[in-house]
């Protein structure tokens, strides 16, 4: 192990990274709250400001992935489509089996200049996660309860609001609705069998309603679906803890651009179209596992300096007062203040551990562990 790797794996480094993320994130959440009056005066301006503030948070996780851990993200796609990425609105359909898939997604958003405005259909539980969940309120992220009776209205309403969004955005959909586990796979294949659908080897059966409602509400606003398949080399299962301790992974993403006009409008036809898409995705996964490659050519989409600069600036901003506080704490010699500060740090580290836990598949929800009642 080299000196750099040894340093990155030290607990102190991870404590400092967590501190920077939490302290700067909460400060940015506060700034987002301060933009509330702007929403009434100039909605478009408020949205643009929030894109920049959101970027300040999400690009920290990109900096950790791209620059701290040095994880490489390779893009396979048609070079003719490349100039369109980031210059139009897109719906991204991504497989959901890795703990850091959202970080790789954000990294690609950054490479195409849409990180601040990136959107996702996300489970409501994540809205309560400090920093990222709170940031999402101001970025008009679409929350769902994964209960169609309630979601059909609220998701449509949230999607309608995006129709006049002032910046290009990508809207991410994990149509599988939950992360892949062997048990969830087995249950969803029982559902596939009952529906007379072909079995998938590497995906859960996609939930079609969210996709249909998204297409229906964003038609005319979004130009294309970006069918995306993510994998990691050497059969690795990357984790956020691995990234924080500086472990380098290699992600491969295959993207196909499908014009929105080619997707059927009716609910049943749209659902059948999505099932067929997932059968194709399953084929790409199989090819990747067998050959280590996707069908498309590799195009260059290098990591950018923006996230690193942003991260260093926020680190300087919040580490300096921490240093000053520690010096005054030690020189005060007050046992009570020192104990109170230690208790506060312990609480903050528990909070960060809990946040990391949200990304761990072993703590995944029970959603998809049984056949949904509407089937
Ligand atoms: C160039 C580069 C390109 C790309 C770069 C890549 C990415 C970058 C893009 C953007 C990044 C942006 C942000 C990323 C940041 C963070 C994101 C992190 C994580 C958040 C992810 C989540 O929270 S995922 C969970 C939430 N999302 C979803 O659930 C979406 C999918 N779900 C749906 O669409 C659902 O339909 C629903 C949620 C709208 C409603 O849920 P409900 O449970 O009520 O579902 P259904 O009504 O659909 O269920 C009933 C139907 O399902 C069948 N059924 C029953 N049991 C099962 C089962 N076990 N498995 C499968 N199917 C089942 C049942 O038969 C019913 O079928 P019908 O035919 O009647 O529909
Ligand atoms: C600079 C430090 C960088 C640290 C950056 C990240 C810290 C982590 C903080 C908060 C995590 C919240 C956002 C992550 C969301 C990812 C979780 C996820 O992928 O959700 C799973 C959801 O699809 C389905 O859930 P289930 O599988 O049904 O359960």
Coordinates of C-alpha atoms and ligand atoms in Angstrom, one line a residue:
X1 CA 0.0 0.0 0.0
X2 CA 1.4 3.4 -1.0
X3 CA 1.6 6.4 1.3
X4 CA -1.4 8.1 -0.4
X5 CA -3.6 5.0 0.0
X6 CA -2.5 4.5 3.6
X7 CA -3.4 8.1 4.4
X8 CA -6.8 7.8 2.7
X9 CA -7.7 4.8 4.7
X10 CA -7.1 6.6 8.0
X11 CA -10.2 7.1 10.2
X12 CA -9.2 10.8 10.8
X13 CA -9.4 11.5 7.1
X14 CA -12.9 10.0 7.0
X15 CA -13.9 12.0 10.0
X16 CA -12.8 15.2 8.4
X17 CA -14.6 14.4 5.1
X18 CA -17.8 13.7 7.0
X19 CA -17.4 16.9 9.0
X20 CA -16.9 18.9 5.8
X21 CA -19.9 17.3 4.1
X22 CA -22.2 17.7 7.1
X23 CA -21.1 21.3 8.1
X24 CA -21.1 22.7 4.6
X25 CA -24.2 20.7 3.6
X26 CA -26.2 22.1 6.6
X27 CA -25.0 25.6 5.8
X28 CA -26.1 25.2 2.1
X29 CA -29.5 23.8 3.3
X30 CA -29.8 27.1 5.3
X31 CA -28.9 29.1 2.2
X32 CA -31.5 27.2 0.3
X33 CA -34.1 28.1 3.0
X34 CA -33.1 31.7 2.5
X35 CA -34.1 31.6 -1.2
X36 CA -37.7 31.1 -0.2
X37 CA -38.7 34.7 -0.6
X38 CA -37.1 34.7 -4.1
X39 CA -39.5 32.0 -5.2
X40 CA -42.4 34.5 -4.9
X41 CA -40.5 37.3 -6.6
X42 CA -38.8 35.4 -9.5
X43 CA -39.4 31.6 -9.6
X44 CA -36.9 31.1 -12.5
X45 CA -34.1 32.9 -10.6
X46 CA -34.9 30.9 -7.4
X47 CA -34.6 27.7 -9.4
X48 CA -31.3 28.7 -10.9
X49 CA -29.9 29.7 -7.5
X50 CA -31.0 26.4 -6.1
X51 CA -29.3 24.5 -8.9
X52 CA -26.0 26.1 -8.0
X53 CA -26.5 25.5 -4.3
X54 CA -27.5 21.9 -5.0
X55 CA -24.4 21.5 -7.1
X56 CA -22.3 22.6 -4.1
X57 CA -23.6 19.5 -2.2
X58 CA -23.9 16.8 -4.8
X59 CA -20.5 17.7 -6.4
X60 CA -18.8 16.9 -3.1
X61 CA -19.8 13.3 -3.5
X62 CA -18.6 13.4 -7.1
X63 CA -15.3 14.8 -5.8
X64 CA -15.0 11.9 -3.4
X65 CA -15.7 9.4 -6.1
X66 CA -13.7 10.9 -9.0
X67 CA -10.8 12.5 -7.2
X68 CA -10.5 11.0 -3.7
X69 CA -11.1 7.4 -4.6
X70 CA -9.9 7.9 -8.2
X71 CA -12.8 5.7 -9.4
X72 CA -12.9 5.7 -13.2
X73 CA -16.3 5.9 -15.0
X74 CA -16.2 4.8 -18.7
X75 CA -19.0 5.7 -21.1
X76 CA -20.1 3.4 -23.9
X77 CA -22.4 5.2 -26.3
X78 CA -23.0 6.2 -29.9
X79 CA -20.6 9.1 -30.6
X80 CA -23.3 10.7 -32.8
X81 CA -25.5 11.1 -29.8
X82 CA -22.8 12.5 -27.5
X83 CA -23.3 16.2 -28.4
X84 CA -26.9 15.9 -27.4
X85 CA -26.2 14.8 -23.8
X86 CA -26.5 17.7 -21.5
X87 CA -28.0 19.9 -24.2
X88 CA -31.6 18.5 -24.0
X89 CA -33.8 17.1 -21.3
X90 CA -33.6 13.4 -20.8
X91 CA -35.2 10.6 -18.8
X92 CA -32.5 8.2 -17.6
X93 CA -33.6 4.6 -17.0
X94 CA -30.9 2.8 -14.9
X95 CA -30.5 -0.6 -13.4
X96 CA -30.4 -0.6 -9.6
X97 CA -28.1 -3.1 -8.0
X98 CA -25.1 -1.1 -6.7
X99 CA -24.7 0.9 -3.5
X100 CA -22.9 3.8 -5.3
X101 CA -25.0 3.8 -8.5
X102 CA -26.4 7.3 -7.6
X103 CA -22.8 8.6 -7.2
X104 CA -21.8 7.4 -10.6
X105 CA -25.0 8.9 -12.0
X106 CA -24.1 12.2 -10.4
X107 CA -20.6 11.9 -11.8
X108 CA -21.9 11.6 -15.4
X109 CA -24.3 14.5 -14.7
X110 CA -21.4 16.6 -13.8
X111 CA -19.5 15.6 -16.9
X112 CA -22.4 16.8 -19.1
X113 CA -23.1 20.0 -17.0
X114 CA -26.5 18.9 -15.6
X115 CA -25.5 18.0 -12.0
X116 CA -27.2 21.0 -10.3
X117 CA -30.5 20.3 -12.1
X118 CA -30.4 16.5 -11.9
X119 CA -33.8 15.0 -10.9
X120 CA -35.0 11.6 -9.7
X121 CA -38.1 9.7 -8.7
X122 CA -37.1 8.9 -5.1
X123 CA -38.7 7.1 -2.2
X124 CA -40.3 9.5 0.3
X125 CA -38.2 8.1 3.2
X126 CA -35.0 9.8 1.8
X127 CA -36.6 13.2 2.0
X128 CA -35.9 13.2 5.8
X129 CA -32.1 12.5 5.4
X130 CA -30.3 15.7 6.4
X131 CA -28.3 17.6 3.7
X132 CA -29.2 15.5 0.6
X133 CA -32.9 14.9 1.4
X134 CA -33.4 18.5 2.5
X135 CA -31.6 19.7 -0.6
X136 CA -34.0 17.8 -2.8
X137 CA -37.0 19.8 -1.6
X138 CA -35.5 22.9 -3.1
X139 CA -34.5 21.1 -6.3
X140 CA -38.1 19.9 -6.9
X141 CA -37.2 16.3 -6.8
X142 CA -40.2 14.0 -7.2
X143 CA -41.0 11.9 -4.1
X144 CA -43.1 8.8 -4.1
X145 CA -44.5 6.5 -1.4
X146 CA -44.4 3.4 -3.7
X147 CA -48.2 3.2 -3.2
X148 CA -49.7 3.8 -6.6
X149 CA -53.1 5.0 -5.2
X150 CA -51.3 7.9 -3.5
X151 CA -48.5 8.4 -6.0
X152 CA -50.6 8.7 -9.2
X153 CA -51.7 12.2 -8.2
X154 CA -48.7 13.6 -6.4
X155 CA -46.1 12.3 -8.8
X156 CA -48.1 13.7 -11.8
X157 CA -48.3 17.1 -10.1
X158 CA -44.6 17.2 -9.3
X159 CA -43.8 16.2 -12.9
X160 CA -46.0 18.9 -14.3
X161 CA -44.0 21.5 -12.4
X162 CA -40.9 20.5 -14.3
X163 CA -42.4 21.5 -17.6
X164 CA -41.1 25.1 -17.3
X165 CA -37.9 24.2 -15.6
X166 CA -35.3 26.9 -16.7
X167 CA -32.3 24.5 -17.0
X168 CA -31.7 21.3 -18.9
X169 CA -32.2 18.3 -16.7
X170 CA -32.0 14.6 -16.6
X171 CA -34.8 12.7 -14.7
X172 CA -33.6 9.4 -13.3
X173 CA -35.9 6.5 -12.9
X174 CA -35.0 3.2 -11.2
X175 CA -37.9 1.3 -12.7
X176 CA -37.1 -1.8 -10.6
X177 CA -38.2 0.4 -7.7
X178 CA -35.8 -1.2 -5.2
X179 CA -32.3 -2.6 -5.1
X180 CA -31.6 -6.1 -6.4
X181 CA -31.4 -8.9 -3.9
X182 CA -31.7 -12.6 -4.6
X183 CA -35.0 -12.8 -2.7
X184 CA -36.6 -9.8 -4.5
X185 CA -35.4 -11.3 -7.7
X186 CA -37.1 -14.6 -7.0
X187 CA -40.4 -12.9 -6.0
X188 CA -40.4 -10.6 -9.0
X189 CA -39.8 -13.5 -11.4
X190 CA -42.8 -15.2 -9.9
X191 CA -44.8 -12.1 -10.8
X192 CA -43.2 -12.2 -14.3
X193 CA -44.3 -15.8 -14.7
X194 CA -47.9 -15.0 -13.7
X195 CA -48.0 -12.2 -16.2
X196 CA -46.6 -14.4 -18.9
X197 CA -43.5 -12.3 -19.3
X198 CA -40.0 -13.7 -20.1
X199 CA -37.8 -14.1 -17.0
X200 CA -34.9 -11.6 -16.4
X201 CA -31.6 -12.9 -15.1
X202 CA -30.0 -9.7 -13.9
X203 CA -32.9 -7.3 -13.2
X204 CA -36.0 -7.2 -11.1
X205 CA -39.3 -7.0 -13.1
X206 CA -39.7 -3.2 -13.8
X207 CA -42.6 -1.4 -12.3
X208 CA -44.2 0.3 -15.2
X209 CA -46.6 2.9 -13.8
X210 CA -43.9 5.4 -12.7
X211 CA -42.4 5.2 -16.2
X212 CA -45.7 5.7 -17.9
X213 CA -46.7 8.6 -15.8
X214 CA -43.3 10.2 -16.4
X215 CA -43.5 9.9 -20.1
X216 CA -47.1 11.1 -20.1
X217 CA -46.3 14.2 -18.1
X218 CA -43.0 15.1 -19.6
X219 CA -43.9 14.5 -23.3
X220 CA -43.0 17.7 -25.1
X221 CA -40.5 18.7 -22.4
X222 CA -38.1 15.8 -22.6
X223 CA -36.5 14.8 -25.9
X224 CA -35.4 11.3 -25.2
X225 CA -35.0 8.3 -22.9
X226 CA -31.4 7.4 -22.0
X227 CA -31.4 3.7 -21.5
X228 CA -28.4 3.2 -19.2
X229 CA -26.8 0.0 -17.9
X230 CA -24.2 0.3 -15.1
X231 CA -21.6 -2.4 -14.1
X232 CA -18.4 -2.6 -12.2
X233 CA -15.3 -4.4 -13.5
X234 CA -14.0 -7.5 -11.8
X235 CA -17.4 -8.3 -10.4
X236 CA -16.9 -5.8 -7.6
X237 CA -19.7 -4.7 -5.3
X238 CA -18.6 -1.1 -4.5
X239 CA -19.6 0.6 -1.3
X240 CA -19.7 4.2 0.0
X241 CA -17.4 3.2 2.9
X242 CA -14.9 1.8 0.3
X243 CA -15.0 5.1 -1.6
X244 CA -14.5 7.1 1.6
X245 CA -11.4 5.0 2.5
X246 CA -10.0 5.7 -0.9
X247 CA -10.7 2.4 -2.7
X248 CA -10.7 2.8 -6.5
X249 CA -13.3 1.0 -8.6
X250 CA -14.0 1.0 -12.3
X251 CA -17.5 1.7 -13.5
X252 CA -18.7 1.0 -17.1
X253 CA -21.9 2.7 -18.3
X254 CA -23.7 1.9 -21.5
X255 CA -26.2 4.5 -22.8
X256 CA -28.6 4.3 -25.7
X257 CA -30.6 7.4 -26.7
X258 CA -34.2 6.6 -27.6
X259 CA -36.3 9.5 -29.0
X260 CA -39.4 10.0 -26.9
X261 CA -41.6 10.0 -30.0
X262 CA -40.8 6.3 -30.5
X263 CA -42.4 5.4 -27.1
X264 CA -46.1 4.5 -27.3
X265 CA -48.6 6.7 -25.5
X266 CA -51.2 4.2 -24.2
X267 CA -50.5 2.8 -20.7
X268 CA -50.6 -0.9 -21.7
X269 CA -48.4 -0.3 -24.8
X270 CA -46.0 1.8 -22.8
X271 CA -45.7 -0.9 -20.1
X272 CA -45.1 -3.6 -22.8
X273 CA -42.4 -1.3 -24.3
X274 CA -40.7 -1.0 -20.9
X275 CA -40.8 -4.8 -20.3
X276 CA -39.1 -5.2 -23.7
X277 CA -36.5 -2.6 -22.8
X278 CA -35.6 -4.5 -19.7
X279 CA -35.3 -7.8 -21.6
X280 CA -32.8 -6.0 -23.9
X281 CA -31.0 -4.5 -20.8
X282 CA -30.8 -8.0 -19.4
X283 CA -29.0 -9.1 -22.7
X284 CA -26.5 -6.2 -22.3
X285 CA -25.8 -7.3 -18.7
X286 CA -25.2 -10.9 -19.9
X287 CA -22.9 -9.7 -22.6
X288 CA -20.9 -7.6 -20.1
X289 CA -20.6 -10.5 -17.7
X290 CA -19.4 -12.8 -20.5
X291 CA -17.1 -10.4 -22.4
X292 CA -16.4 -7.5 -20.0
X293 CA -17.8 -5.1 -22.7
X294 CA -21.0 -3.6 -24.0
X295 CA -22.0 -3.5 -27.6
X296 CA -21.4 0.3 -28.1
X297 CA -18.0 2.1 -28.7
X298 CA -16.3 3.9 -25.8
X299 CA -16.4 7.7 -25.9
X300 CA -14.3 10.0 -23.8
X301 CA -16.2 11.8 -21.0
X302 CA -13.4 12.9 -18.6
X303 CA -13.9 13.8 -14.9
X304 CA -14.0 17.6 -14.4
X305 CA -12.1 19.9 -12.0
X306 CA -15.3 21.7 -10.8
X307 CA -16.2 19.2 -8.1
X308 CA -12.6 19.1 -6.7
X309 CA -12.4 22.9 -6.6
X310 CA -15.8 23.1 -5.0
X311 CA -14.8 20.5 -2.4
X312 CA -11.5 22.2 -1.6
X313 CA -13.2 25.6 -1.2
X314 CA -15.9 24.3 1.2
X315 CA -13.2 22.3 3.1
X316 CA -11.2 25.5 3.7
X317 CA -14.3 27.4 4.7
X318 CA -15.5 24.9 7.4
X319 CA -12.1 23.4 8.5
X320 CA -10.6 26.8 9.4
X321 CA -13.3 27.6 12.1
X322 CA -13.0 24.0 13.3
X323 CA -9.2 24.4 13.8
X324 CA -9.7 27.8 15.6
X325 CA -12.4 26.2 17.8
X326 CA -10.2 23.3 18.7
X327 CA -7.3 25.6 19.7
X328 CA -9.6 27.7 21.9
X329 CA -11.1 24.6 23.4
X330 CA -7.8 23.1 24.4
X331 CA -6.5 26.4 25.7
X332 CA -9.7 26.9 27.8
X333 CA -9.0 23.8 29.7
X334 CA -12.6 23.4 30.7
X335 CA -13.4 19.7 31.2
X336 CA -17.2 20.3 30.7
X337 CA -16.7 22.1 27.4
X338 CA -14.3 19.4 26.2
X339 CA -16.8 16.6 27.2
X340 CA -19.7 18.5 25.6
X341 CA -17.7 18.9 22.3
X342 CA -16.8 15.2 22.3
X343 CA -20.4 14.2 22.8
X344 CA -21.4 16.5 19.9
X345 CA -18.7 14.9 17.6
X346 CA -20.0 11.5 18.6
X347 CA -23.6 12.5 17.8
X348 CA -22.4 13.9 14.4
X349 CA -20.5 10.7 13.6
X350 CA -23.5 8.6 14.4
X351 CA -25.6 10.7 12.1
X352 CA -23.1 10.3 9.3
X353 CA -23.0 6.5 9.9
X354 CA -26.8 6.4 9.7
X355 CA -26.6 8.4 6.4
X356 CA -24.1 5.9 4.9
X357 CA -26.4 3.1 6.1
X358 CA -29.1 4.5 3.8
X359 CA -26.9 3.4 0.8
X360 CA -26.3 -0.1 2.1
X361 CA -28.2 -2.9 0.3
X362 CA -28.1 -5.0 3.5
X363 CA -30.3 -2.4 5.0
X364 CA -32.6 -2.2 2.0
X365 CA -36.4 -1.8 2.6
X366 CA -38.8 -4.8 2.5
X367 CA -40.4 -3.4 -0.7
X368 CA -40.5 -6.1 -3.3
X369 CA -40.0 -8.9 -0.8
X370 CA -43.6 -10.0 -1.4
X371 CA -46.0 -9.8 -4.3
X372 CA -47.8 -6.4 -4.3
X373 CA -51.5 -6.7 -3.7
X374 CA -52.5 -5.1 -7.0
X375 CA -51.0 -8.0 -9.0
Ligands
LIG1 C1 -25.0 10.0 -20.7 C2 -25.2 9.6 -19.3 C3 -26.5 9.0 -18.9 C4 -26.9 8.6 -17.8 C5 -26.3 8.9 -16.5 C6 -26.9 8.2 -15.4 C7 -27.6 8.7 -14.4 C8 -27.7 10.1 -14.0 C9 -29.0 10.7 -13.9 C10 -29.5 11.4 -12.9 C11 -28.9 11.4 -11.5 C12 -29.9 12.0 -10.5 C13 -30.0 11.7 -9.2 C14 -29.4 10.6 -8.5 C15 -29.3 10.7 -7.1 C16 -29.9 10.0 -6.2 C17 -30.8 8.9 -6.4 C18 -30.8 7.8 -5.3 C19 -31.7 6.9 -5.0 C20 -33.1 7.0 -5.2 C21 -33.7 5.9 -5.8 C22 -35.0 5.4 -5.2 O1 -35.6 5.9 -4.3 S1 -35.8 4.1 -6.1 C23 -37.3 4.0 -5.3 C24 -38.3 4.9 -5.9 N1 -38.6 4.9 -7.3 C25 -39.4 4.0 -7.9 O2 -40.0 3.1 -7.2 C26 -39.5 4.0 -9.3 C27 -40.2 2.8 -9.9 N2 -41.5 2.5 -9.4 C28 -42.7 2.8 -10.0 O3 -42.6 3.4 -11.1 C29 -44.0 2.4 -9.3 O4 -44.9 2.1 -10.3 C30 -44.5 3.6 -8.4 C31 -43.5 4.0 -7.4 C32 -45.0 4.8 -9.2 C33 -45.8 3.0 -7.7 O5 -45.4 2.0 -6.8 P1 -46.3 0.7 -6.4 O6 -45.6 -0.2 -5.5 O7 -47.6 1.2 -6.1 O8 -46.1 0.0 -7.8 P2 -47.0 -0.6 -8.8 O9 -48.4 0.0 -8.8 O10 -46.2 -0.3 -10.1 O11 -47.0 -2.1 -8.4 C34 -47.9 -3.0 -8.8 C35 -47.5 -3.6 -10.1 O12 -46.2 -4.3 -9.8 C36 -46.4 -5.7 -10.0 N3 -45.7 -6.3 -8.9 C37 -46.2 -6.7 -7.7 N4 -45.3 -7.2 -7.0 C38 -44.2 -7.1 -7.7 C39 -42.8 -7.5 -7.4 N5 -42.4 -8.0 -6.3 N6 -41.9 -7.2 -8.4 C40 -42.3 -6.6 -9.6 N7 -43.6 -6.3 -9.8 C41 -44.5 -6.6 -8.9 C42 -47.9 -5.9 -9.9 O13 -48.2 -7.0 -10.7 C43 -48.4 -4.6 -10.5 O14 -48.3 -4.7 -11.9 P3 -49.3 -3.9 -12.9 O15 -49.1 -4.6 -14.2 O16 -50.6 -4.0 -12.4 O17 -48.7 -2.5 -13.0
LIG2 C1 -18.2 14.2 0.7 C2 -18.9 13.0 1.3 C3 -19.7 12.3 0.4 C4 -20.8 11.5 1.0 C5 -21.9 11.6 0.2 C6 -23.2 10.8 0.5 C7 -23.5 10.6 1.9 C8 -24.7 9.7 2.1 C9 -25.8 10.6 2.5 C10 -27.1 10.3 2.3 C11 -27.6 9.2 1.5 C12 -28.9 9.6 0.9 C13 -29.0 9.6 -0.6 C14 -28.5 8.4 -1.1 C15 -29.6 7.6 -1.8 C16 -29.1 6.3 -2.2 C17 -29.9 5.2 -1.6 C18 -30.6 4.4 -2.6 O1 -30.1 4.0 -3.6 O2 -31.9 4.3 -2.3 C19 -32.5 3.1 -2.5 C20 -33.8 3.2 -3.2 O3 -33.5 3.3 -4.5 C21 -34.5 1.9 -3.0 O4 -34.5 1.6 -1.7 P1 -34.6 0.1 -1.1 O5 -33.6 -0.7 -1.9 O6 -36.0 -0.3 -1.4 O7 -34.3 0.3 0.3

